[in-house]
Amino acid sequence: MRANTARPHLSAAFLATKDDPYPAYAELRARGPLTRAELGQWLVTGHGAVSALLRDGRLESRMPAEYTRLTLGDSPGVDFLHRIVLTRTPPEHTRLRRFIGQALGTPVVRRLHDRIAAATDALLEPALDRGRLDVVTELAVPLPVGVVCDLIGIPTGDRPAVLTRVTALAKVFDAANLSPADLADINTALPWLHDYFGDLLATRRVSPGGPTLAEMYWEESASDRLAVADFVDNMLFLFHAGFETTMGLVSNGVAALLNHPEQLGRLRADPALVPSAVEEFLRYDAPIQNVIRVARKPVEVAGQKIRAGRTVLLLLGAANRDEKVFADAERLDVGRDPNPHLGFGGGLHHCVGTALARLMAVVVFERLVGRVAVLGPAAPAVRRRHASLRSYDHLPLVVAAR
């Protein structure tokens, strides 16, 4: 089978700049599940191929050291990227995921429902009083940041400073758009965060709100305890991932409802649809648009061989609009069932915070449907630019209470 020739205007970097990448995704899918991109990279768009490759052990998420050093140089961000659970392989990945799972597993998350509901109400009250709400800065960011800080054990007074540095560090995940100033921010933020979290780990042992990750660390036996650097870097990754995914899910979901008022009407008429609506938001406009993998061994997709060492971009956003899997795939349907979307990825490295992100999103949309009678744009939305994550920087709304 002949390989599709490269189309530079359909490169990963180009797709990340699009306000609406879905027509380009449709063009890619029409050409087959696999397309060559720039620099020997492969783009995978079909739902079946993306789902299979997410679970294929011949692909790994850890980029070669020479690749990360090409974009980051001698930055401490290189070691950070190579220590987090996202890029590790078993048995190290298994140990890290087990530990994080203790804090983010379904049983723990279920116990957070009332706390999340109260926090959501507290964030909505002042917005409803003044009739304006920026969904991103006043709801979709502060809600998960507060929840994740509670889980880790970060004191309230420290949170603004920590969030500023974690936001700077998060630029390490957007190598396609990294500037010299961004790299300087990473190099400044990471040592500060290591010092802060190292002190937090050493001093904070007891919390009245229940066991935190920092406390759980000390509950591990000395023989099972993670190295401090591994633990700190994965707490930083958890902090970032914990609010990033929820921010995208909530802001993208609200934007989708603004563009489809008939679906907002369905939710208001039947609030029991909110959980399925959250799944549809994850499909229709996924906060994680793509994940990158490296072929450790040759892999064949649709008759085309991907050689060992090639990078493979799995386009979750494209797979989630695959007409072969989803009826009327371009339409938002808050009651869609079944809905086998890939919004949280899949396989060994599926998103570790899925239960928490789903719960926060369900609570937020229950409140928006149940408490807000008027929900409309107050000013143009500001779309965020990122190579793999899709969300907004600002989404200003006019709101009024029921």
Coordinates of C-alpha atoms in Angstrom, one line a residue:
M1 CA 0.0 0.0 0.0
R2 CA 1.4 3.4 -0.9
A3 CA 1.9 5.8 2.0
N4 CA 0.0 9.1 1.9
T5 CA 2.3 11.9 1.0
A6 CA 3.1 14.5 3.6
R7 CA 0.7 17.5 3.9
P8 CA 2.5 20.3 5.8
H9 CA -0.7 22.3 6.2
L10 CA -2.1 19.3 8.1
S11 CA 0.9 19.1 10.5
A12 CA 0.3 18.7 14.2
A13 CA 1.6 22.3 14.8
F14 CA -0.9 23.6 12.3
L15 CA -3.8 21.8 13.7
A16 CA -3.0 23.2 17.2
T17 CA -3.5 26.7 15.9
K18 CA -7.0 26.1 14.5
D19 CA -10.0 27.5 16.3
D20 CA -11.9 24.6 14.6
P21 CA -9.6 21.7 13.7
Y22 CA -12.5 19.3 13.0
P23 CA -12.8 20.0 9.2
A24 CA -9.1 19.2 8.9
Y25 CA -9.6 16.1 10.9
A26 CA -12.4 15.0 8.6
E27 CA -10.1 15.5 5.6
L28 CA -7.4 13.4 7.3
R29 CA -9.9 10.6 8.1
A30 CA -11.1 10.6 4.5
R31 CA -7.6 9.9 3.3
G32 CA -7.3 6.9 5.6
P33 CA -6.5 6.2 9.3
L34 CA -2.8 7.0 8.8
T35 CA -1.2 10.1 7.2
R36 CA 2.4 11.3 7.0
A37 CA 3.1 14.6 8.6
E38 CA 6.3 16.7 8.9
L39 CA 9.7 15.3 10.0
G40 CA 8.7 11.7 9.5
Q41 CA 5.9 11.9 12.0
W42 CA 2.7 9.9 11.5
L43 CA -0.8 11.2 12.2
V44 CA -3.4 8.6 13.2
T45 CA -7.1 9.6 12.9
G46 CA -9.4 6.6 12.7
H47 CA -11.1 5.6 15.9
G48 CA -10.2 1.9 15.5
A49 CA -6.5 2.6 14.8
V50 CA -6.2 5.2 17.6
S51 CA -7.9 2.9 20.1
A52 CA -5.7 0.0 19.2
L53 CA -2.4 2.0 19.2
L54 CA -3.2 3.5 22.6
R55 CA -3.0 -0.1 23.9
D56 CA -0.2 -1.4 21.8
G57 CA 2.9 -2.2 23.8
R58 CA 5.2 -1.5 20.9
L59 CA 4.5 2.2 21.3
E60 CA 5.8 4.1 24.3
S61 CA 5.1 7.7 25.5
R62 CA 8.6 8.4 26.7
M63 CA 10.4 10.5 24.1
P64 CA 14.1 9.8 23.4
A65 CA 16.4 12.0 25.5
E66 CA 17.9 13.6 22.4
Y67 CA 14.4 14.7 21.3
T68 CA 13.6 16.4 24.7
R69 CA 17.1 18.0 24.8
L70 CA 16.6 19.3 21.3
T71 CA 13.7 21.5 22.5
L72 CA 14.7 22.0 26.2
G73 CA 18.5 22.0 26.1
D74 CA 20.0 21.4 29.5
S75 CA 16.8 22.5 31.3
P76 CA 15.8 20.6 34.4
G77 CA 12.5 20.1 32.6
V78 CA 14.2 17.2 30.8
D79 CA 14.6 15.2 34.0
F80 CA 11.1 16.2 35.1
L81 CA 9.6 14.8 31.9
H82 CA 11.5 11.6 32.3
R83 CA 10.4 11.1 35.9
I84 CA 6.6 11.5 35.6
V85 CA 4.1 8.7 35.4
L86 CA 3.1 9.8 31.9
T87 CA 6.4 8.8 30.4
R88 CA 7.4 5.8 32.6
T89 CA 7.2 2.1 31.7
P90 CA 6.5 -0.8 34.1
P91 CA 7.6 -1.6 36.7
E92 CA 8.2 2.1 37.6
H93 CA 4.9 3.2 36.0
T94 CA 3.0 0.6 37.9
R95 CA 4.4 1.8 41.3
L96 CA 3.7 5.5 40.5
R97 CA 0.2 4.8 39.1
R98 CA -0.7 2.7 42.2
F99 CA 0.4 5.5 44.5
I100 CA -1.5 8.2 42.6
G101 CA -4.5 5.9 42.4
Q102 CA -4.7 5.8 46.1
A103 CA -5.5 9.6 46.1
L104 CA -7.6 9.7 42.9
G105 CA -9.4 6.4 42.9
T106 CA -13.2 6.2 42.6
P107 CA -13.8 5.5 46.3
V108 CA -11.8 8.6 47.4
V109 CA -13.4 10.7 44.7
R110 CA -16.9 9.7 45.7
R111 CA -16.3 11.1 49.2
L112 CA -15.4 14.5 47.6
H113 CA -18.8 15.1 46.1
D114 CA -20.2 17.3 48.9
R115 CA -17.0 19.3 49.1
I116 CA -17.0 19.9 45.3
A117 CA -20.6 20.8 45.3
A118 CA -20.1 23.4 48.1
A119 CA -17.0 24.8 46.4
T120 CA -19.0 25.1 43.1
D121 CA -21.8 27.0 44.8
A122 CA -19.4 29.3 46.5
L123 CA -17.8 30.2 43.2
L124 CA -21.1 30.7 41.4
E125 CA -22.8 32.9 44.1
P126 CA -20.8 36.2 43.4
A127 CA -21.1 35.6 39.7
L128 CA -24.9 35.3 39.8
D129 CA -25.1 38.4 42.1
R130 CA -23.3 40.5 39.5
G131 CA -24.7 38.8 36.4
R132 CA -21.3 38.0 34.9
L133 CA -19.1 34.9 34.9
D134 CA -15.9 34.1 33.2
V135 CA -16.2 30.3 33.1
V136 CA -12.5 29.8 32.9
T137 CA -11.0 32.1 35.5
E138 CA -13.8 32.1 38.0
L139 CA -15.0 28.5 37.8
A140 CA -13.1 26.0 35.6
V141 CA -9.7 26.8 37.1
P142 CA -10.3 27.7 40.8
L143 CA -12.5 24.7 41.4
P144 CA -10.1 21.9 40.4
V145 CA -7.1 23.9 41.7
G146 CA -8.7 24.0 45.2
V147 CA -9.7 20.3 45.1
V148 CA -6.2 19.2 43.9
C149 CA -4.5 21.4 46.5
D150 CA -6.6 19.8 49.2
L151 CA -5.6 16.3 48.0
I152 CA -1.9 17.1 47.9
G153 CA -2.0 19.1 51.2
I154 CA -1.0 22.6 50.0
P155 CA -2.0 25.3 52.5
T156 CA -4.5 27.8 51.3
G157 CA -2.1 30.8 51.6
D158 CA 0.5 29.1 49.4
R159 CA -1.8 28.2 46.5
P160 CA -1.5 31.3 44.4
A161 CA 2.3 31.2 44.4
V162 CA 2.3 27.4 43.6
L163 CA -0.3 27.8 40.8
T164 CA 1.8 30.5 39.2
R165 CA 4.9 28.3 39.1
V166 CA 3.0 25.2 38.1
T167 CA 1.5 27.1 35.2
A168 CA 5.0 28.2 34.1
L169 CA 6.3 24.6 34.4
A170 CA 3.3 23.3 32.3
K171 CA 4.9 25.0 29.3
V172 CA 7.2 22.0 29.2
F173 CA 4.3 20.0 27.7
D174 CA 3.9 22.4 24.7
A175 CA 7.3 22.0 23.0
A176 CA 5.9 23.0 19.6
N177 CA 5.2 26.5 20.9
L178 CA 8.1 26.9 23.3
S179 CA 9.9 30.3 23.2
P180 CA 13.1 31.3 24.9
A181 CA 11.0 33.2 27.5
D182 CA 9.0 30.1 28.2
L183 CA 12.1 28.0 28.7
A184 CA 13.4 30.6 31.1
D185 CA 10.1 30.4 33.0
I186 CA 10.4 26.6 33.2
N187 CA 14.0 26.8 34.4
T188 CA 13.0 29.3 37.2
A189 CA 9.8 27.6 38.3
L190 CA 11.0 24.0 38.6
P191 CA 13.8 24.6 41.2
W192 CA 11.3 26.7 43.3
L193 CA 8.7 24.0 43.1
H194 CA 11.2 21.3 44.1
D195 CA 12.2 23.3 47.1
Y196 CA 8.6 24.0 48.1
F197 CA 7.3 20.5 47.7
G198 CA 10.4 19.1 49.3
D199 CA 9.7 21.3 52.4
L200 CA 6.0 20.3 52.2
L201 CA 6.8 16.7 52.2
A202 CA 9.2 17.0 55.1
T203 CA 6.9 19.1 57.4
R204 CA 3.3 18.4 56.6
R205 CA 2.3 15.1 58.2
V206 CA -1.2 15.7 59.6
S207 CA -4.3 17.1 58.0
P208 CA -7.8 17.5 59.6
G209 CA -9.4 17.0 56.2
G210 CA -8.2 13.5 55.8
P211 CA -5.0 11.9 54.4
T212 CA -3.2 13.9 51.8
L213 CA -0.7 12.6 49.3
A214 CA 2.1 14.1 51.3
E215 CA 0.9 12.2 54.4
M216 CA 0.4 9.0 52.4
Y217 CA 4.0 9.1 51.3
W218 CA 5.1 8.6 54.8
E219 CA 2.7 5.7 55.3
E220 CA 4.6 3.7 52.7
S221 CA 7.2 1.3 54.2
A222 CA 10.8 2.4 53.6
S223 CA 11.3 -0.4 51.1
D224 CA 8.3 0.7 49.0
R225 CA 8.7 4.4 49.3
L226 CA 9.3 6.3 46.1
A227 CA 12.5 8.4 45.7
V228 CA 11.8 12.0 46.8
A229 CA 12.5 13.4 43.3
D230 CA 10.1 10.9 41.7
F231 CA 7.4 11.7 44.3
V232 CA 7.8 15.5 44.0
D233 CA 7.8 15.5 40.2
N234 CA 4.7 13.4 40.1
M235 CA 2.9 15.6 42.6
L236 CA 3.7 18.5 40.3
F237 CA 2.3 16.5 37.3
L238 CA -0.8 15.6 39.3
F239 CA -1.3 19.3 40.2
H240 CA -1.1 20.3 36.6
A241 CA -3.1 17.4 35.2
G242 CA -5.7 17.7 37.9
F243 CA -6.9 21.2 36.9
E244 CA -5.9 21.2 33.2
T245 CA -8.2 18.5 32.1
T246 CA -11.2 19.7 34.1
M247 CA -10.6 23.3 32.9
G248 CA -10.8 22.1 29.3
L249 CA -13.8 19.8 29.9
V250 CA -15.9 22.5 31.6
S251 CA -15.0 25.4 29.3
N252 CA -15.4 23.3 26.1
G253 CA -18.6 21.9 27.3
V254 CA -20.1 25.3 28.1
A255 CA -19.0 26.7 24.7
A256 CA -20.6 23.7 23.0
L257 CA -23.9 24.4 24.8
L258 CA -23.8 28.1 23.9
N259 CA -23.4 27.0 20.2
H260 CA -26.2 24.4 20.6
P261 CA -29.0 26.0 22.7
E262 CA -31.4 23.2 21.9
Q263 CA -29.1 20.8 23.8
L264 CA -28.9 23.2 26.7
G265 CA -32.7 23.1 26.7
R266 CA -32.7 19.3 26.8
L267 CA -30.5 19.4 29.9
R268 CA -32.7 21.9 31.6
A269 CA -35.8 19.8 30.8
D270 CA -34.0 16.5 31.9
P271 CA -31.1 17.1 34.3
A272 CA -30.6 13.4 34.5
L273 CA -28.8 13.7 31.2
V274 CA -25.9 15.6 32.7
P275 CA -23.6 12.6 33.1
S276 CA -24.1 11.5 29.5
A277 CA -23.7 15.2 28.5
V278 CA -20.3 15.2 30.1
E279 CA -19.3 12.2 28.1
E280 CA -20.5 13.9 25.0
F281 CA -18.4 17.0 25.8
L282 CA -15.4 14.7 26.1
R283 CA -16.2 13.3 22.6
Y284 CA -17.4 16.4 20.8
D285 CA -14.5 18.7 21.8
A286 CA -12.0 16.8 23.9
P287 CA -9.7 18.7 26.2
I288 CA -6.9 16.3 25.3
Q289 CA -6.7 16.5 21.5
N290 CA -3.7 14.2 20.8
V291 CA -1.1 12.1 22.5
I292 CA 2.4 11.4 21.1
R293 CA 4.0 8.0 21.0
V294 CA 7.3 6.5 19.8
A295 CA 7.4 3.2 18.0
R296 CA 9.9 0.9 19.8
K297 CA 9.3 -1.8 17.2
P298 CA 7.8 -1.7 13.7
V299 CA 4.0 -1.4 13.7
E300 CA 1.6 -1.9 10.8
V301 CA -1.5 0.2 10.5
A302 CA -3.9 -0.3 7.6
G303 CA -1.3 -2.0 5.6
Q304 CA 1.3 0.8 6.2
K305 CA 4.4 0.0 8.3
I306 CA 5.6 2.5 10.9
R307 CA 9.3 2.0 11.4
A308 CA 10.9 1.7 14.8
G309 CA 11.9 5.1 16.2
R310 CA 9.2 7.0 14.4
T311 CA 6.9 9.4 16.3
V312 CA 3.2 8.7 16.1
L313 CA 0.6 11.4 16.9
L314 CA -2.7 9.8 18.0
L315 CA -5.4 12.4 17.2
L316 CA -8.0 11.7 19.9
G317 CA -10.1 14.7 18.6
A318 CA -10.2 13.2 15.1
A319 CA -11.0 9.7 16.4
N320 CA -13.9 11.1 18.4
R321 CA -15.6 12.3 15.2
D322 CA -15.2 9.1 13.3
E323 CA -18.4 8.6 11.3
K324 CA -17.8 4.8 11.3
V325 CA -18.2 4.7 15.0
F326 CA -20.5 7.7 15.9
A327 CA -23.8 8.3 14.2
D328 CA -24.1 11.9 13.0
A329 CA -20.6 12.4 14.5
E330 CA -20.5 16.2 13.9
R331 CA -23.6 16.8 15.9
L332 CA -23.6 17.5 19.7
D333 CA -26.0 15.0 21.4
V334 CA -26.1 15.2 25.2
G335 CA -28.0 11.9 25.3
R336 CA -25.6 10.0 23.0
D337 CA -25.6 6.3 23.9
P338 CA -23.4 4.4 23.4
N339 CA -20.5 6.8 23.4
P340 CA -17.1 5.0 23.2
H341 CA -15.1 8.2 23.0
L342 CA -11.4 8.4 23.6
G343 CA -11.5 11.7 25.4
F344 CA -9.2 10.5 28.2
G345 CA -7.0 8.4 26.0
G346 CA -6.7 4.7 26.8
G347 CA -4.3 1.9 27.6
L348 CA -1.4 2.0 30.0
H349 CA -1.3 5.8 30.1
H350 CA -5.0 6.7 30.2
C351 CA -5.6 9.9 32.2
V352 CA -5.1 9.1 35.9
G353 CA -7.7 11.7 37.0
T354 CA -10.7 10.6 35.0
A355 CA -13.0 9.9 38.0
L356 CA -12.2 13.3 39.6
A357 CA -12.6 15.2 36.3
R358 CA -15.9 13.5 35.6
L359 CA -17.2 14.2 39.1
M360 CA -16.3 17.9 39.0
A361 CA -17.7 18.4 35.5
V362 CA -21.0 16.6 36.5
V363 CA -21.4 18.8 39.6
V364 CA -20.6 22.0 37.6
F365 CA -23.1 21.2 34.9
E366 CA -25.8 20.2 37.4
R367 CA -25.4 23.6 39.0
L368 CA -25.4 25.5 35.7
V369 CA -28.5 23.7 34.5
G370 CA -30.3 23.9 37.9
R371 CA -29.3 27.3 39.2
V372 CA -28.7 29.5 36.1
A373 CA -31.7 30.7 34.0
V374 CA -29.7 32.9 31.6
L375 CA -26.5 31.6 30.1
G376 CA -25.2 33.6 27.2
P377 CA -22.0 35.2 25.8
A378 CA -20.9 38.5 27.3
A379 CA -17.9 39.0 25.1
P380 CA -15.9 37.1 22.5
A381 CA -14.3 34.0 23.9
V382 CA -10.5 33.7 23.9
R383 CA -9.3 30.3 22.7
R384 CA -6.1 28.9 24.2
R385 CA -3.2 27.9 21.9
H386 CA -1.6 24.6 22.8
A387 CA -0.1 21.7 20.8
S388 CA -2.2 19.0 22.5
L389 CA -4.7 20.6 24.9
R390 CA -7.9 22.3 23.9
S391 CA -9.6 24.9 26.1
Y392 CA -10.1 28.6 26.6
D393 CA -8.2 31.3 28.4
H394 CA -11.5 33.3 28.8
L395 CA -15.1 32.5 28.3
P396 CA -17.2 35.5 29.5
L397 CA -20.9 34.9 30.1
V398 CA -24.0 36.8 31.1
V399 CA -25.7 34.8 33.8
A400 CA -28.8 35.2 35.9
A401 CA -30.1 33.0 38.7
R402 CA -33.3 31.0 38.4

